[in-house]
Steps between C-alpha positions, in 0.01 A plus 500: 500500500302324774694338779486115525360336811646174638314237717624197696297197617482455879424135585412592858218724391439326170499844335708712261656801676637808331878522525569818297423779551446490873261735687776746594633496149155569365468808731838630392395464137172683564674784688768526232243516223303767693812712564604465139157614388516806726852585377397469138189709566706770676753512217218528249345785703829689532572450134156630410538795742835616365465396138136577441372856557158485657313826442469596870860415590625680189304813594632495858859464383459792260351716774786410733758593236324832435491578873871425529577731208289779653673449835840535335383812317364644824831434671692677225258795503535530877879510452460781248268690737749455786777635278288808424427551870868469586579766238234726652649437844844605375356814342311564824818489709748653256290772340158572649614491863820689424297766317262525795789506751374181668697206636509191273264220600709218647501150352355365823207740485444447129523118487445408867713186483365371170779331307566568136358221281592498136566156349334461162724207404418310817126523438507224241623249757243586765200281581156648460461566873847662521423711194172619653677582827777683314254715304292566813810623685589733214150645487502548878832680470369713214191594704718599794734708283206681337350572843828642632560698180154657528583598859831644380330705226242624754791614719669672205173672413485642852868587473437682171224702665743584781767608252246716317409662829871538582560672165216742577621567854874548456594872468564560131437865407620845606299654784506838323433549130809587295329812359457634855863457602730801526814293564631190668603638839682199638545131438544198724819465706733704721434873480577819699220598738374849400431607858759325718778492241590139581523208260200267526345221300210623291248214496291620208481747210402865512281635218498880481154625398266791583275480804171338403649270233303169499666199662393155382507149647773305320329161539181340632507519879325561829561827681699401807517851646430859403618734773757752617840343561789686664746612232282362219209740552180373343585145392305215344621139530354247256520125565518320164527150644768251401737682738481840322411840649537851358528837678388841373624784723482883541150508346286813512190286551386135496183384325498138625440347840649193679348170385392637164584298187665682213599405146815588313460854367238608759544849647604476866622853581687807379860617511577733792774638722405358839734354762880528473509639148686782326264535203190357339567142395391138545723263695422149365620168645462136397559241771514122473456315829585823675829559317524812279537431128622733225172631353661552161462125440121521544393718205503226235133552402538875466828573324653401168856362509634843394295677767616250759865563406439872539336439838806303613730781385298765681475292819877446505580867439231654719678562826273766653284339767188699584421313821 
């Protein structure tokens, strides 16, 4: 409805002058109508935007929803991968490293200060940027765990090679073949000296065998010495590494030289009667870090359980020391 306009006669000017609306009122009306038009236009635009799906906007919203779903799936998959890596880490510490006789990898070394992040329920309340950051942190942590686990497996591979070498080097067979033995002359422990008649500690085992009987290396080793030693006669010392050495004394001859590498079962000399000896035999010692060990515990690759029991019985009952 149009607004009425009122005029009043002015005798001084002999003219009709507008009384309503005034100039200021007219401006207020114009501004009000303009603002109202903008407001109505904005409401119409917003209504159209939210109520009417324009093809481009609809496509963008669908893409955004799909990206959010993929981001959630990626987050859950990264959680599953982290759980698998943590299980591998536990196996690494509690089985693989124990089996390889290695120290467990510490939490600090394995995770390097990375905090555990596992909050599937909280993901739904995160903003897109927080969700992206959360997934990125998990993937970074997963990358770091995989890198450290690869390093750990590389270490265990080297450790396995060392253990294989250790198994080859440790003395594990008899130095004289069972078929060549006449008798077990003496075992390890306190025995009566055959020459001086005093009680002394016998640091090895004596194998009675004819002169010329082959003597074999009991484990992979390097020949540390092959020379005449007072009391021992012709003696070979093998260094097996890992703290182990073996001694072969009273030999008739020696067929190896210092610095030579030998394998378990290689011929190194022959039984003799040299040095302080009362008959042809081999005096055999096993030492670990310089301390004499009972050799009877180092025939596990050569004897059956029954043969080993018999060896123990003979060693305990054989009191005649030949050196």
